[in-house]
PDB file of C-alpha atoms and ligand atoms in Angstrom:
ATOM      1  CA  MET A 239       1.789 -41.100  -2.008  1.00  0.00           C
ATOM      2  CA  ALA A 240      -1.869 -40.893  -0.061  1.00  0.00           C
ATOM      3  CA  MET A 241      -3.296 -37.504  -0.737  1.00  0.00           C
ATOM      4  CA  THR A 242      -3.738 -35.637   2.828  1.00  0.00           C
ATOM      5  CA  ASP A 243      -6.557 -32.863   2.494  1.00  0.00           C
ATOM      6  CA  GLN A 244      -5.491 -29.150   1.885  1.00  0.00           C
ATOM      7  CA  PRO A 245      -3.985 -27.385   5.136  1.00  0.00           C
ATOM      8  CA  GLU A 246      -5.519 -24.772   6.833  1.00  0.00           C
ATOM      9  CA  ILE A 247      -4.044 -22.393   7.639  1.00  0.00           C
ATOM     10  CA  VAL A 248      -4.906 -19.452  10.492  1.00  0.00           C
ATOM     11  CA  THR A 249      -3.521 -15.900  10.523  1.00  0.00           C
ATOM     12  CA  GLU A 250      -4.217 -13.167  13.078  1.00  0.00           C
ATOM     13  CA  ARG A 251      -7.008 -12.421  11.830  1.00  0.00           C
ATOM     14  CA  LEU A 252      -8.205 -14.742   8.882  1.00  0.00           C
ATOM     15  CA  VAL A 253      -8.573 -18.378   8.322  1.00  0.00           C
ATOM     16  CA  LEU A 254      -7.467 -19.653   5.223  1.00  0.00           C
ATOM     17  CA  ARG A 255      -9.571 -23.023   3.708  1.00  0.00           C
ATOM     18  CA  ARG A 256     -10.357 -25.296   0.839  1.00  0.00           C
ATOM     19  CA  PRO A 257     -13.101 -23.663  -0.768  1.00  0.00           C
ATOM     20  CA  ARG A 258     -17.120 -25.864  -0.600  1.00  0.00           C
ATOM     21  CA  LEU A 259     -19.863 -26.270  -3.100  1.00  0.00           C
ATOM     22  CA  ARG A 260     -21.863 -24.432  -0.864  1.00  0.00           C
ATOM     23  CA  ASP A 261     -19.516 -21.068  -1.738  1.00  0.00           C
ATOM     24  CA  ALA A 262     -21.266 -21.021  -4.899  1.00  0.00           C
ATOM     25  CA  PRO A 263     -23.966 -17.782  -3.942  1.00  0.00           C
ATOM     26  CA  ARG A 264     -21.369 -16.316  -1.651  1.00  0.00           C
ATOM     27  CA  ILE A 265     -18.982 -16.056  -4.842  1.00  0.00           C
ATOM     28  CA  ALA A 266     -21.445 -15.105  -7.159  1.00  0.00           C
ATOM     29  CA  SER A 267     -22.834 -11.972  -4.917  1.00  0.00           C
ATOM     30  CA  LEU A 268     -18.523 -11.010  -4.573  1.00  0.00           C
ATOM     31  CA  LEU A 269     -17.741 -11.632  -8.181  1.00  0.00           C
ATOM     32  CA  ASN A 270     -20.631 -10.259  -9.807  1.00  0.00           C
ATOM     33  CA  ASN A 271     -18.907  -6.510  -9.409  1.00  0.00           C
ATOM     34  CA  PHE A 272     -17.239  -5.394 -12.168  1.00  0.00           C
ATOM     35  CA  GLU A 273     -15.235  -3.037 -10.008  1.00  0.00           C
ATOM     36  CA  VAL A 274     -13.584  -6.698  -8.693  1.00  0.00           C
ATOM     37  CA  THR A 275     -13.099  -8.230 -12.050  1.00  0.00           C
ATOM     38  CA  LYS A 276     -11.751  -5.665 -14.615  1.00  0.00           C
ATOM     39  CA  ASN A 277      -8.798  -6.581 -12.731  1.00  0.00           C
ATOM     40  CA  LEU A 278      -8.691 -10.076 -13.026  1.00  0.00           C
ATOM     41  CA  ALA A 279      -8.208 -12.331 -16.088  1.00  0.00           C
ATOM     42  CA  ARG A 280      -9.923 -14.817 -16.237  1.00  0.00           C
ATOM     43  CA  VAL A 281     -13.678 -13.806 -14.597  1.00  0.00           C
ATOM     44  CA  PRO A 282     -16.119 -13.029 -16.909  1.00  0.00           C
ATOM     45  CA  HIS A 283     -19.324 -10.239 -16.351  1.00  0.00           C
ATOM     46  CA  PRO A 284     -21.874 -11.189 -14.819  1.00  0.00           C
ATOM     47  CA  TYR A 285     -21.018 -13.435 -12.867  1.00  0.00           C
ATOM     48  CA  THR A 286     -23.262 -15.749 -11.767  1.00  0.00           C
ATOM     49  CA  ILE A 287     -23.697 -18.803  -9.381  1.00  0.00           C
ATOM     50  CA  ASN A 288     -23.864 -21.417 -12.563  1.00  0.00           C
ATOM     51  CA  MET A 289     -20.667 -20.534 -13.335  1.00  0.00           C
ATOM     52  CA  ALA A 290     -19.453 -20.130  -9.354  1.00  0.00           C
ATOM     53  CA  VAL A 291     -20.761 -23.914  -8.841  1.00  0.00           C
ATOM     54  CA  ASP A 292     -18.682 -25.320 -12.411  1.00  0.00           C
ATOM     55  CA  TRP A 293     -15.140 -23.434 -10.876  1.00  0.00           C
ATOM     56  CA  LEU A 294     -15.376 -24.723  -7.562  1.00  0.00           C
ATOM     57  CA  ILE A 295     -16.536 -28.180  -9.052  1.00  0.00           C
ATOM     58  CA  ARG A 296     -13.326 -27.432 -11.650  1.00  0.00           C
ATOM     59  CA  GLN A 297     -11.325 -27.322  -8.511  1.00  0.00           C
ATOM     60  CA  LYS A 298      -9.931 -30.587  -7.964  1.00  0.00           C
ATOM     61  CA  ARG A 299      -9.742 -32.257  -4.883  1.00  0.00           C
ATOM     62  CA  GLU A 300      -6.136 -33.838  -5.563  1.00  0.00           C
ATOM     63  CA  TRP A 301      -4.008 -29.779  -5.023  1.00  0.00           C
ATOM     64  CA  THR A 302      -0.148 -29.580  -4.648  1.00  0.00           C
ATOM     65  CA  PRO A 303       1.792 -26.057  -3.879  1.00  0.00           C
ATOM     66  CA  ASP A 304       1.806 -25.144  -7.337  1.00  0.00           C
ATOM     67  CA  SER A 305      -2.350 -25.502  -7.910  1.00  0.00           C
ATOM     68  CA  VAL A 306      -4.375 -24.318  -4.690  1.00  0.00           C
ATOM     69  CA  THR A 307      -6.909 -22.314  -4.077  1.00  0.00           C
ATOM     70  CA  PHE A 308      -7.801 -21.146  -0.663  1.00  0.00           C
ATOM     71  CA  ALA A 309     -11.156 -19.315   0.385  1.00  0.00           C
ATOM     72  CA  VAL A 310     -10.241 -16.054   2.520  1.00  0.00           C
ATOM     73  CA  CYS A 311     -12.140 -15.750   5.181  1.00  0.00           C
ATOM     74  CA  ASP A 312     -12.679 -14.477   9.226  1.00  0.00           C
ATOM     75  CA  LYS A 313     -15.150 -15.201  11.867  1.00  0.00           C
ATOM     76  CA  ARG A 314     -17.470 -11.859  11.205  1.00  0.00           C
ATOM     77  CA  ASN A 315     -17.571 -12.148   7.619  1.00  0.00           C
ATOM     78  CA  GLY A 316     -17.448 -15.615   6.664  1.00  0.00           C
ATOM     79  CA  LEU A 317     -15.630 -15.827   3.212  1.00  0.00           C
ATOM     80  CA  MET A 318     -14.405 -12.572   1.706  1.00  0.00           C
ATOM     81  CA  GLY A 319     -12.355 -13.371  -1.688  1.00  0.00           C
ATOM     82  CA  PHE A 320      -9.808 -15.716  -3.229  1.00  0.00           C
ATOM     83  CA  CYS A 321      -5.936 -16.240  -2.990  1.00  0.00           C
ATOM     84  CA  GLY A 322      -4.145 -18.914  -4.906  1.00  0.00           C
ATOM     85  CA  MET A 323      -1.834 -20.546  -6.903  1.00  0.00           C
ATOM     86  CA  HIS A 324      -1.587 -21.459 -10.000  1.00  0.00           C
ATOM     87  CA  ARG A 325       0.759 -22.698 -13.350  1.00  0.00           C
ATOM     88  CA  GLU A 326       1.338 -20.411 -15.774  1.00  0.00           C
ATOM     89  CA  GLY A 327       3.530 -22.257 -18.142  1.00  0.00           C
ATOM     90  CA  ARG A 328       6.517 -22.693 -16.360  1.00  0.00           C
ATOM     91  CA  ASP A 329       6.383 -20.867 -13.529  1.00  0.00           C
ATOM     92  CA  ALA A 330       3.134 -20.254 -10.140  1.00  0.00           C
ATOM     93  CA  GLU A 331       1.212 -17.645  -9.888  1.00  0.00           C
ATOM     94  CA  ILE A 332      -0.084 -16.202  -7.504  1.00  0.00           C
ATOM     95  CA  GLY A 333      -3.590 -14.252  -7.959  1.00  0.00           C
ATOM     96  CA  TYR A 334      -6.102 -13.500  -5.236  1.00  0.00           C
ATOM     97  CA  TRP A 335      -9.494 -10.891  -5.136  1.00  0.00           C
ATOM     98  CA  LEU A 336     -11.491  -9.702  -2.381  1.00  0.00           C
ATOM     99  CA  GLY A 337     -14.938  -8.359  -1.941  1.00  0.00           C
ATOM    100  CA  GLN A 338     -14.614  -4.912  -2.334  1.00  0.00           C
ATOM    101  CA  PRO A 339     -16.678  -4.130   0.898  1.00  0.00           C
ATOM    102  CA  TYR A 340     -12.959  -5.385   2.199  1.00  0.00           C
ATOM    103  CA  TRP A 341     -10.747  -3.613   0.436  1.00  0.00           C
ATOM    104  CA  GLY A 342      -8.248  -1.439   2.335  1.00  0.00           C
ATOM    105  CA  GLN A 343      -8.034  -3.157   5.515  1.00  0.00           C
ATOM    106  CA  GLY A 344      -4.515  -5.306   4.862  1.00  0.00           C
ATOM    107  CA  TYR A 345      -6.590  -8.671   3.925  1.00  0.00           C
ATOM    108  CA  MET A 346      -5.049  -9.401   1.109  1.00  0.00           C
ATOM    109  CA  THR A 347      -1.719  -8.393   2.952  1.00  0.00           C
ATOM    110  CA  GLU A 348      -1.991 -10.739   5.274  1.00  0.00           C
ATOM    111  CA  ALA A 349      -3.930 -13.387   3.636  1.00  0.00           C
ATOM    112  CA  ALA A 350      -1.136 -13.028   0.418  1.00  0.00           C
ATOM    113  CA  THR A 351       1.919 -13.088   2.870  1.00  0.00           C
ATOM    114  CA  ALA A 352       0.492 -16.363   4.605  1.00  0.00           C
ATOM    115  CA  THR A 353       0.205 -18.262   1.310  1.00  0.00           C
ATOM    116  CA  ILE A 354       3.442 -17.155   0.247  1.00  0.00           C
ATOM    117  CA  ASP A 355       5.215 -18.350   3.121  1.00  0.00           C
ATOM    118  CA  TRP A 356       3.333 -21.719   2.898  1.00  0.00           C
ATOM    119  CA  TYR A 357       4.244 -22.054  -1.001  1.00  0.00           C
ATOM    120  CA  PHE A 358       8.069 -21.424  -0.385  1.00  0.00           C
ATOM    121  CA  ARG A 359       7.950 -24.280   2.685  1.00  0.00           C
ATOM    122  CA  ALA A 360       5.526 -26.972   0.876  1.00  0.00           C
ATOM    123  CA  SER A 361       7.680 -26.478  -2.273  1.00  0.00           C
ATOM    124  CA  GLY A 362      10.978 -25.973  -2.464  1.00  0.00           C
ATOM    125  CA  SER A 363      10.914 -23.904  -5.061  1.00  0.00           C
ATOM    126  CA  ASP A 364      12.726 -20.225  -4.389  1.00  0.00           C
ATOM    127  CA  ARG A 365      10.580 -18.433  -6.908  1.00  0.00           C
ATOM    128  CA  MET A 366       6.866 -17.252  -7.875  1.00  0.00           C
ATOM    129  CA  VAL A 367       5.019 -15.071 -10.979  1.00  0.00           C
ATOM    130  CA  SER A 368       2.328 -12.321 -10.447  1.00  0.00           C
ATOM    131  CA  GLY A 369       1.310  -8.818 -12.283  1.00  0.00           C
ATOM    132  CA  VAL A 370      -1.667  -6.456 -12.123  1.00  0.00           C
ATOM    133  CA  PHE A 371      -3.052  -4.684 -15.058  1.00  0.00           C
ATOM    134  CA  TYR A 372      -1.965  -1.397 -16.070  1.00  0.00           C
ATOM    135  CA  PHE A 373      -3.990   0.762 -13.749  1.00  0.00           C
ATOM    136  CA  ASN A 374      -4.046  -1.718 -10.876  1.00  0.00           C
ATOM    137  CA  ALA A 375      -2.368   0.011  -8.365  1.00  0.00           C
ATOM    138  CA  ALA A 376      -3.587  -1.533  -4.969  1.00  0.00           C
ATOM    139  CA  SER A 377      -2.991  -4.630  -6.254  1.00  0.00           C
ATOM    140  CA  LEU A 378       0.640  -3.535  -7.292  1.00  0.00           C
ATOM    141  CA  ALA A 379       1.419  -2.268  -4.085  1.00  0.00           C
ATOM    142  CA  VAL A 380       0.525  -5.102  -2.453  1.00  0.00           C
ATOM    143  CA  GLN A 381       2.771  -6.905  -4.026  1.00  0.00           C
ATOM    144  CA  GLU A 382       5.168  -4.066  -3.689  1.00  0.00           C
ATOM    145  CA  LYS A 383       5.069  -5.032   0.227  1.00  0.00           C
ATOM    146  CA  LEU A 384       5.765  -8.703  -0.578  1.00  0.00           C
ATOM    147  CA  GLY A 385       8.502  -8.227  -1.657  1.00  0.00           C
ATOM    148  CA  PHE A 386       7.635  -8.561  -5.952  1.00  0.00           C
ATOM    149  CA  VAL A 387       9.427  -6.724  -8.511  1.00  0.00           C
ATOM    150  CA  ARG A 388       8.574  -5.696 -12.326  1.00  0.00           C
ATOM    151  CA  THR A 389       9.938  -7.841 -15.338  1.00  0.00           C
ATOM    152  CA  GLY A 390       7.936  -6.184 -17.577  1.00  0.00           C
ATOM    153  CA  ILE A 391       4.820  -5.796 -19.247  1.00  0.00           C
ATOM    154  CA  GLY A 392       3.151  -8.504 -21.154  1.00  0.00           C
ATOM    155  CA  LYS A 393      -0.495  -8.031 -22.604  1.00  0.00           C
ATOM    156  CA  ARG A 394      -3.335 -10.659 -21.036  1.00  0.00           C
ATOM    157  CA  ILE A 395      -6.640 -10.986 -21.747  1.00  0.00           C
ATOM    158  CA  CYS A 396      -9.083  -9.901 -19.163  1.00  0.00           C
ATOM    159  CA  LEU A 397     -12.506 -12.271 -20.380  1.00  0.00           C
ATOM    160  CA  ALA A 398     -14.662  -9.187 -17.812  1.00  0.00           C
ATOM    161  CA  GLN A 399     -13.472  -6.248 -20.519  1.00  0.00           C
ATOM    162  CA  ASN A 400     -13.044  -8.145 -22.678  1.00  0.00           C
ATOM    163  CA  ALA A 401      -9.869  -6.680 -24.674  1.00  0.00           C
ATOM    164  CA  GLU A 402      -6.381  -7.240 -24.210  1.00  0.00           C
ATOM    165  CA  ILE A 403      -5.528  -5.244 -21.503  1.00  0.00           C
ATOM    166  CA  ASP A 404      -1.214  -4.015 -20.663  1.00  0.00           C
ATOM    167  CA  HIS A 405      -0.189  -5.985 -18.286  1.00  0.00           C
ATOM    168  CA  ILE A 406       2.514  -5.725 -15.454  1.00  0.00           C
ATOM    169  CA  GLU A 407       5.185  -8.745 -15.172  1.00  0.00           C
ATOM    170  CA  THR A 408       6.132  -9.091 -11.725  1.00  0.00           C
ATOM    171  CA  GLU A 409       8.420 -11.934  -9.819  1.00  0.00           C
ATOM    172  CA  LEU A 410       9.738 -12.734  -5.954  1.00  0.00           C
ATOM    173  CA  THR A 411      11.946 -15.068  -4.781  1.00  0.00           C
ATOM    174  CA  ARG A 412      12.285 -16.670  -1.396  1.00  0.00           C
ATOM    175  CA  GLU A 413      14.786 -14.076  -0.289  1.00  0.00           C
ATOM    176  CA  ALA A 414      12.736 -11.272  -1.720  1.00  0.00           C
ATOM    177  CA  PHE A 415       9.955 -11.765  -0.057  1.00  0.00           C
ATOM    178  CA  TYR A 416      11.453 -13.221   3.516  1.00  0.00           C
ATOM    179  CA  LYS A 417      14.006  -9.795   3.337  1.00  0.00           C
ATOM    180  CA  ALA A 418      10.482  -7.537   2.935  1.00  0.00           C
ATOM    181  CA  LEU A 419       9.023  -9.595   5.461  1.00  0.00           C
ATOM    182  CA  GLU A 420      11.643  -8.679   8.501  1.00  0.00           C
ATOM    183  CA  THR A 421      11.389  -4.743   7.727  1.00  0.00           C
ATOM    184  CA  ARG A 422       7.363  -4.184   7.674  1.00  0.00           C
TER     185      ARG A 422
HETATM  186  C1  LIG B 530      -6.250  -5.816  -4.932  1.00  0.00           C
HETATM  187  C2  LIG B 530      -6.477  -6.019  -3.443  1.00  0.00           C
HETATM  188  C3  LIG B 530      -6.584  -7.415  -2.996  1.00  0.00           C
HETATM  189  C4  LIG B 530      -6.480  -5.626  -2.704  1.00  0.00           C
HETATM  190  O1  LIG B 530      -6.240  -5.986  -1.363  1.00  0.00           O
HETATM  191  P1  LIG B 530      -6.710  -5.433  -0.231  1.00  0.00           P
HETATM  192  O2  LIG B 530      -6.712  -6.012   1.470  1.00  0.00           O
HETATM  193  O3  LIG B 530      -7.808  -4.088  -0.492  1.00  0.00           O
HETATM  194  O4  LIG B 530      -4.861  -4.722   0.317  1.00  0.00           O
HETATM  195  P2  LIG B 530      -4.292  -4.264   1.194  1.00  0.00           P
HETATM  196  O5  LIG B 530      -5.230  -3.318   2.221  1.00  0.00           O
HETATM  197  O6  LIG B 530      -3.762  -5.529   1.611  1.00  0.00           O
HETATM  198  O7  LIG B 530      -3.432  -3.532   0.608  1.00  0.00           O
HETATM  199  C5  LIG B 530      -4.407  -2.308  -0.324  1.00  0.00           C
HETATM  200  C6  LIG B 530      -2.471  -1.251  -0.405  1.00  0.00           C
HETATM  201  O8  LIG B 530      -2.814  -0.603  -1.620  1.00  0.00           O
HETATM  202  C7  LIG B 530      -3.155   0.494  -1.235  1.00  0.00           C
HETATM  203  N1  LIG B 530      -3.693   1.130  -2.529  1.00  0.00           N
HETATM  204  C8  LIG B 530      -4.885   1.112  -2.604  1.00  0.00           C
HETATM  205  N2  LIG B 530      -5.208   1.950  -3.728  1.00  0.00           N
HETATM  206  C9  LIG B 530      -4.163   2.302  -3.804  1.00  0.00           C
HETATM  207  C10 LIG B 530      -3.925   3.560  -5.013  1.00  0.00           C
HETATM  208  N3  LIG B 530      -4.867   3.800  -6.170  1.00  0.00           N
HETATM  209  N4  LIG B 530      -2.675   4.006  -5.399  1.00  0.00           N
HETATM  210  C11 LIG B 530      -1.937   3.344  -4.589  1.00  0.00           C
HETATM  211  N5  LIG B 530      -2.040   2.075  -3.562  1.00  0.00           N
HETATM  212  C12 LIG B 530      -2.783   2.216  -3.441  1.00  0.00           C
HETATM  213  C13 LIG B 530      -3.355   0.427  -0.018  1.00  0.00           C
HETATM  214  O9  LIG B 530      -2.194   1.965   0.537  1.00  0.00           O
HETATM  215  C14 LIG B 530      -2.149  -0.321   0.810  1.00  0.00           C
HETATM  216  O10 LIG B 530      -0.598  -0.092   0.759  1.00  0.00           O
HETATM  217  P3  LIG B 530      -0.634   0.486   2.139  1.00  0.00           P
HETATM  218  O11 LIG B 530      -0.954  -0.855   4.091  1.00  0.00           O
HETATM  219  O12 LIG B 530       1.089   0.186   1.922  1.00  0.00           O
HETATM  220  O13 LIG B 530      -0.941   1.885   2.489  1.00  0.00           O
HETATM  221  C15 LIG B 530      -8.382  -5.964  -3.325  1.00  0.00           C
HETATM  222  O14 LIG B 530      -8.290  -4.341  -4.146  1.00  0.00           O
HETATM  223  C16 LIG B 530      -9.066  -6.478  -4.619  1.00  0.00           C
HETATM  224  O15 LIG B 530      -9.303  -7.601  -4.761  1.00  0.00           O
HETATM  225  N6  LIG B 530      -9.241  -5.968  -5.797  1.00  0.00           N
HETATM  226  C17 LIG B 530     -10.006  -6.644  -7.210  1.00  0.00           C
HETATM  227  C18 LIG B 530      -9.271  -7.781  -7.668  1.00  0.00           C
HETATM  228  C19 LIG B 530      -7.649  -7.541  -7.607  1.00  0.00           C
HETATM  229  O16 LIG B 530      -7.546  -6.724  -8.661  1.00  0.00           O
HETATM  230  N7  LIG B 530      -7.013  -9.117  -7.772  1.00  0.00           N
HETATM  231  C20 LIG B 530      -5.956  -8.678  -7.746  1.00  0.00           C
HETATM  232  C21 LIG B 530      -5.832  -8.727  -9.719  1.00  0.00           C
HETATM  233  S1  LIG B 530      -3.997  -8.949  -9.535  1.00  0.00           S
END
């Protein structure tokens, strides 16, 4: 089957597009911030442009609904963060971050809503998982707005903190997502 280019998703305020190699300096400037990376599993601190280049090279051109990365952009600020899906064991997991200047303006709720809607349409799957480190109330609030429910507590390595940290595991069903969307 011929690969098509990763789709671009346009929302009210945002464009979600494929990452580009030339995004590396911008990614490094937003991600070299412990306030961001202490919340993420796989991003070390400090974070350099070379790390961003390596990461971008590893983002294969091929994408599937279960393995896709969207750069979250708007007209005024350009690239503000990322939202994407990857495989975690048997499950498709959503992950995301925004640069600190862009927090608290509803951007990730908007970006994740669009990504999840796209995922449920593109994959045919009825479920996805996610989670947050126990102290990440903002991310848990985003997930609860989207319809995620808690399923347990596990442990995850956090590279930036160089520690294994309690992780609240969550899951989202297709039904809960569209129900939550109707009531928002
Ligand atoms: C988590 C993150 C993506 C949220 O993005 P955002 O665009 O600021 O989120 P939104 O503005 O869409 O929604 C944030 C919600 O959290 C709530 N919130 C923020 N801080 C909170 C806190 N300390 N306690 C409880 N709720 C909080 C907000 O009130 C808002 O909910 P509301 O719309 O019902 O008022 C962003 O803070 C971020 O990138 N953090 C660092 C990386 C990270 O944590 N990634 C996720 C890892 S699981």
